[in-house]
Amino acid sequence: MTQPVSPAQRDGSSAGPDLRKTPGQPPDPGGAGGRSPRSGARVALARADVRTLSLVGVLAVLVLIGGITKPEEFLDTTNLQLVLTQSSIIGVVTVGMTFVIMSGGIDLSVGAIVALASVWATTVATQEYGFAGILFTAVLVGLGCGLVNGVLIAYGGMVPFIATLAMLASARGLALQITDGKTQVVSLDSILDLGERDAYILGVPPLVIVFAGVTVIGWLLLNRTTFGRRTVAVGGNPEAARLAGIDVRRQRLYLYLLSGLCCGIAAFLLIILSGSGQNTNGNLYELDAIAAAIIGGTLLSGGRGTIVGSVLGVLIFTTITNIFALNNLQSDVQQIAKGAIIVAAVLVQRRTSSHT
C-alpha cells in the first residue's frame, strides 16, 4: 500500500532530522547549518572577545598617540586622573543606556534628566538637608523621570523615541525654571571635599570608584541574573519573550527606571566635580552615551551588547577629547572624528550581524 506523502516531503524540505541519511548515522543537531546551539554560542562568545580586544587595541593606540604628541602633558598622573574622572559621569549614564538599547529601546532624555536632577538637588532648600539630602534628591529625581518614561513606553504604548524626546524637552524646561538661568553653587564642604585630591583613595578619585562600582554591578546584573537574560530576550524578540512567560511591559518599565537611576547617580557625581548645579548640565550626554554603547558593540536593534564594551567606548571617546584638547584642536574636528568613528562602528556591526 502506498504511504501518504506530506507537502514537506514533496518539496524536499523537512521539519525534523533528515531520515534519508545512512542507517545508524546520527541526525544533524544543528539543522541545515551543521552547527549545534552550543557551538553557535561559542562562536558568538569568540566574536565578543574579538570585539573587546579590538576596543582595547584602539584605546592603546590612542594612548600611544597621546604619549607621542604630548608626552609630558598626556602621561602626567594628573591628566590621566582627569580622563578617568571625566569618563565616570558619562560612563554611569552609558551603563543605563546600554540596558535600554539592548532591550530594543532608546533614551534621548538622559542629559536633560542629569541637568534636572543636578539643579533640583542643589537648591537652597535641598542643601539644608546636607549631603544625604542632595544625594537622595538627585537619585529620586532620576528615578521619577525614569518612571514617567517607563510608564509612557511600556503601558502607554508610546514609541521610546517620542516619549524620551518629550521628557528631554520637559526636563530641560523645568531645570531652567528652577534655576532661572543662574548657577546654583554648592556650599557644603562634605560635597566639595570629595572633589579635592585629599579625598583620593590610593591616587584614585572617588568618582572613578563609584563608576567602577556601577560598572561591576551592571555587569553582574546583565550576565549573572534573570533580569539580564530577560533584557536580552525582550530586545531579541519581544513576542517570543512574551510567549516564554516574560512580562515584557514590566521589564521595559524596570529598564527605564534603571536608566533614570544611573542619571541620578551621574548628576550627583557632576555636582561633586563642578560644585554647582546648572540647567545646561548634561548637554549632549544622550549622544555620547549612545555612541559609546554602539562603539562597544551594542546593537541599536536590541538583543546584544556588553557592559565592558560600553565602558571601553566611553574611555575611547574621553581619551580622544583629551588628546584634541592638549593639541589645541578645535571642537568641530573632534565632532567630525566622533561621527566617523560611529559610522565605522555601525558598518562593522552590520557586517558582523550579516555573518552571524
XYZ file of C-alpha atoms in Angstrom:
356
model
C 0.000 0.000 0.000
C 1.337 3.420 -0.922
C 2.281 5.583 2.057
C 0.806 9.146 2.136
C 3.263 11.879 1.228
C 3.302 15.126 3.179
C 3.678 18.534 1.438
C 7.054 18.986 3.125
C 8.289 15.705 1.622
C 7.044 16.652 -1.840
C 9.073 19.893 -1.959
C 12.166 18.272 -0.439
C 12.019 20.122 2.880
C 11.778 18.603 6.329
C 10.753 19.876 9.726
C 12.850 17.282 11.564
C 16.082 15.348 11.092
C 16.914 14.098 7.616
C 15.677 10.494 7.543
C 17.396 9.831 4.201
C 20.804 9.534 5.848
C 22.711 6.277 6.048
C 21.176 3.986 8.697
C 22.881 4.437 12.033
C 24.129 7.933 11.240
C 23.007 10.420 13.935
C 20.816 13.318 12.820
C 22.384 16.725 12.360
C 21.955 18.543 15.722
C 22.397 21.964 14.201
C 19.954 21.640 11.335
C 20.884 22.709 7.843
C 23.848 24.746 9.005
C 25.510 21.791 10.700
C 26.139 23.876 13.849
C 24.810 22.938 17.273
C 23.407 25.608 19.605
C 26.399 25.109 21.887
C 28.874 25.678 19.076
C 26.912 28.740 17.967
C 27.198 30.157 21.482
C 30.940 29.542 21.428
C 31.242 31.376 18.107
C 29.253 34.332 19.451
C 31.431 34.437 22.576
C 34.584 34.335 20.460
C 33.322 37.248 18.358
C 32.531 39.216 21.517
C 36.068 38.607 22.750
C 37.461 39.800 19.420
C 35.382 43.000 19.646
C 36.584 43.633 23.187
C 40.208 43.062 22.240
C 39.762 45.364 19.255
C 38.467 48.129 21.534
C 41.387 47.614 23.896
C 43.696 47.883 20.892
C 42.090 51.142 19.776
C 42.420 52.566 23.280
C 46.078 51.508 23.393
C 46.733 53.236 20.066
C 45.108 56.432 21.362
C 47.261 56.334 24.495
C 50.305 55.866 22.264
C 49.287 58.837 20.114
C 48.776 60.991 23.190
C 52.116 59.907 24.579
C 53.882 60.777 21.321
C 52.205 64.113 20.598
C 52.165 65.455 24.176
C 54.255 63.095 26.318
C 54.711 65.331 29.335
C 51.127 66.566 29.491
C 49.200 63.429 28.446
C 51.128 60.886 30.538
C 51.087 63.103 33.603
C 49.298 61.451 36.515
C 47.016 64.446 36.997
C 45.893 64.316 33.357
C 45.208 60.578 33.490
C 43.160 61.094 36.650
C 41.254 63.823 34.833
C 40.474 61.485 31.912
C 39.122 58.837 34.271
C 37.118 61.395 36.246
C 35.521 62.818 33.104
C 34.751 59.294 31.939
C 32.996 58.488 35.205
C 29.962 60.735 34.794
C 29.083 59.851 31.199
C 30.153 56.261 31.941
C 27.492 55.810 34.607
C 24.877 57.160 32.185
C 26.150 54.794 29.481
C 25.689 51.738 31.701
C 21.981 52.515 31.997
C 21.752 53.388 28.299
C 23.289 50.027 27.371
C 20.485 48.141 29.108
C 17.831 50.273 27.408
C 19.300 49.842 23.918
C 19.754 46.104 24.448
C 16.017 45.870 25.088
C 15.306 47.483 21.733
C 14.583 50.928 23.191
C 16.315 54.306 23.300
C 16.545 57.115 25.847
C 17.115 60.610 24.488
C 16.371 62.266 27.816
C 19.394 61.188 29.876
C 21.229 64.516 29.528
C 18.154 66.520 30.481
C 17.471 64.226 33.452
C 21.038 64.779 34.676
C 20.501 68.532 34.408
C 17.160 68.449 36.225
C 18.487 66.193 38.986
C 21.571 68.360 39.487
C 19.646 71.635 39.818
C 16.884 70.147 41.969
C 19.486 68.676 44.309
C 21.379 71.970 44.663
C 18.559 74.339 45.533
C 18.941 76.216 48.812
C 16.071 74.232 50.344
C 17.674 70.904 49.419
C 21.139 71.878 50.648
C 19.686 72.491 54.096
C 19.397 68.693 54.448
C 23.118 68.250 53.864
C 24.989 65.537 51.975
C 22.238 62.937 52.314
C 19.588 65.373 51.119
C 21.481 66.200 47.916
C 22.226 62.555 47.144
C 18.673 61.423 47.894
C 17.134 64.206 45.796
C 19.364 63.546 42.790
C 18.585 59.823 42.817
C 14.874 60.387 43.457
C 14.534 62.852 40.560
C 16.332 60.424 38.253
C 14.055 57.562 39.294
C 10.967 59.756 38.899
C 11.869 60.718 35.347
C 12.697 57.103 34.536
C 9.342 56.041 35.941
C 7.499 58.502 33.705
C 9.425 57.310 30.657
C 8.794 53.669 31.534
C 5.056 54.089 32.113
C 4.560 56.029 28.880
C 6.512 53.481 26.836
C 5.594 50.187 28.498
C 1.972 50.845 29.435
C 1.090 53.900 27.346
C 2.254 52.355 24.092
C 4.351 55.352 23.125
C 7.379 54.960 20.877
C 10.563 55.299 23.004
C 11.949 57.963 20.676
C 8.888 60.190 21.123
C 8.406 59.589 24.854
C 12.023 60.303 25.773
C 12.173 63.262 23.398
C 9.204 64.752 25.260
C 10.980 64.110 28.555
C 14.099 65.810 27.186
C 12.166 68.994 26.430
C 10.185 68.925 29.684
C 13.168 68.233 31.945
C 15.257 70.951 30.300
C 12.419 73.432 30.668
C 11.861 72.552 34.319
C 15.585 72.794 35.052
C 15.650 76.267 33.515
C 12.609 77.292 35.537
C 14.166 76.105 38.807
C 17.470 77.936 38.250
C 16.056 80.955 36.419
C 19.114 80.625 34.193
C 21.531 81.023 37.120
C 24.201 78.735 38.511
C 23.387 77.202 41.903
C 26.609 76.995 43.916
C 27.049 74.202 46.455
C 28.190 75.450 49.855
C 28.550 72.124 51.679
C 32.121 71.133 52.489
C 31.102 67.474 52.691
C 30.289 67.619 48.959
C 33.101 69.878 47.813
C 35.786 67.929 49.674
C 35.074 64.824 47.587
C 36.386 66.642 44.534
C 39.699 67.517 46.190
C 42.883 65.476 45.842
C 42.890 64.783 49.580
C 39.827 62.596 49.061
C 41.592 60.340 46.551
C 41.984 56.727 47.664
C 45.390 55.339 46.631
C 45.507 58.001 43.931
C 42.048 57.124 42.589
C 39.352 59.841 42.616
C 36.105 58.931 44.438
C 34.120 59.483 41.226
C 36.147 56.782 39.481
C 35.495 54.375 42.346
C 31.753 54.986 42.052
C 31.960 54.463 38.280
C 33.825 51.189 38.795
C 31.194 50.051 41.287
C 28.326 50.862 38.902
C 30.146 49.041 36.105
C 30.640 45.890 38.192
C 27.012 45.905 39.342
C 25.844 46.451 35.761
C 27.996 43.570 34.515
C 26.689 41.230 37.207
C 23.112 42.327 36.553
C 23.439 41.649 32.832
C 25.445 38.436 32.912
C 24.549 36.735 36.178
C 20.852 37.400 36.791
C 17.494 36.593 35.223
C 16.994 40.343 34.812
C 19.853 40.417 32.302
C 18.584 37.366 30.442
C 15.109 38.875 30.232
C 16.574 42.116 28.904
C 18.358 40.256 26.102
C 15.230 38.213 25.360
C 12.993 41.288 25.131
C 15.469 43.012 22.823
C 15.957 39.974 20.625
C 12.289 39.079 20.125
C 9.610 40.677 22.327
C 6.853 38.349 21.150
C 8.928 35.238 21.807
C 9.826 36.652 25.231
C 6.129 37.174 25.974
C 5.265 33.629 24.930
C 8.075 32.401 27.182
C 6.321 33.948 30.164
C 8.253 37.223 30.467
C 6.227 40.294 31.376
C 7.647 42.487 28.589
C 5.936 45.681 29.726
C 7.131 45.352 33.304
C 10.656 44.562 32.121
C 10.735 47.708 29.985
C 9.495 49.747 32.931
C 12.333 48.409 35.081
C 14.880 49.240 32.378
C 13.861 52.888 32.164
C 13.868 53.065 35.954
C 17.429 51.739 35.822
C 18.374 54.374 33.257
C 16.863 57.096 35.451
C 18.729 55.779 38.485
C 22.025 55.968 36.595
C 21.208 59.542 35.577
C 20.562 60.466 39.217
C 23.910 58.991 40.282
C 25.657 60.777 37.402
C 24.034 64.060 38.457
C 25.411 63.647 41.984
C 28.890 62.943 40.589
C 28.619 66.034 38.410
C 27.697 68.117 41.441
C 30.830 66.877 43.210
C 33.000 67.609 40.180
C 31.663 71.088 39.397
C 30.481 72.160 42.838
C 27.277 73.536 41.344
C 24.035 72.788 39.560
C 23.192 74.290 36.162
C 20.372 73.837 33.692
C 22.991 73.309 30.951
C 24.474 70.254 32.682
C 24.416 67.006 30.746
C 24.382 68.715 27.358
C 24.567 66.069 24.585
C 25.054 63.266 27.120
C 22.440 61.262 25.237
C 24.520 61.322 22.055
C 27.753 60.464 23.877
C 26.116 57.576 25.750
C 24.505 56.129 22.623
C 27.751 56.489 20.686
C 29.778 54.790 23.421
C 27.316 51.909 23.601
C 27.410 51.462 19.819
C 31.194 51.562 19.779
C 31.133 48.905 22.493
C 29.133 46.530 20.318
C 25.559 47.147 21.479
C 23.095 46.654 18.633
C 20.641 49.502 18.097
C 18.039 46.899 17.143
C 18.478 45.261 20.556
C 19.333 41.790 21.756
C 23.100 42.165 22.062
C 25.591 44.257 23.989
C 28.193 44.264 26.727
C 28.881 46.500 29.687
C 32.635 46.120 29.241
C 32.392 47.201 25.601
C 30.330 50.262 26.505
C 32.838 51.302 29.190
C 35.682 50.932 26.702
C 33.681 53.077 24.269
C 33.416 55.789 26.932
C 37.155 55.661 27.595
C 37.909 55.878 23.869
C 35.776 58.993 23.366
C 37.084 60.682 26.524
C 40.679 59.969 25.510
C 40.061 61.395 22.041
C 38.617 64.557 23.595
C 41.606 64.869 25.916
C 44.150 64.411 23.120
C 42.401 67.004 20.968
C 42.316 69.470 23.859
C 46.007 69.006 24.634
C 46.893 69.564 20.982
C 44.678 72.675 20.767
C 42.483 71.172 18.040
C 39.099 72.777 17.524
C 35.943 71.111 18.803
C 34.474 70.806 15.310
C 37.327 68.489 14.322
C 36.598 66.445 17.416
C 32.924 66.101 16.474
C 33.848 65.053 12.926
C 36.158 62.382 14.338
C 33.421 61.107 16.662
C 30.960 60.951 13.783
C 33.407 58.979 11.649
C 34.004 56.513 14.486
C 30.261 55.989 14.976
C 29.705 55.347 11.255
C 32.591 52.882 11.181
C 31.237 51.058 14.237
C 27.747 50.726 12.737
C 29.184 49.399 9.467
C 31.210 46.815 11.384
C 28.079 45.813 13.306
C 26.107 45.335 10.085
C 28.877 43.221 8.605
C 29.168 41.121 11.760
C 25.383 40.632 12.002
C 25.128 39.531 8.366
C 27.640 36.738 9.047
C 26.060 35.608 12.311
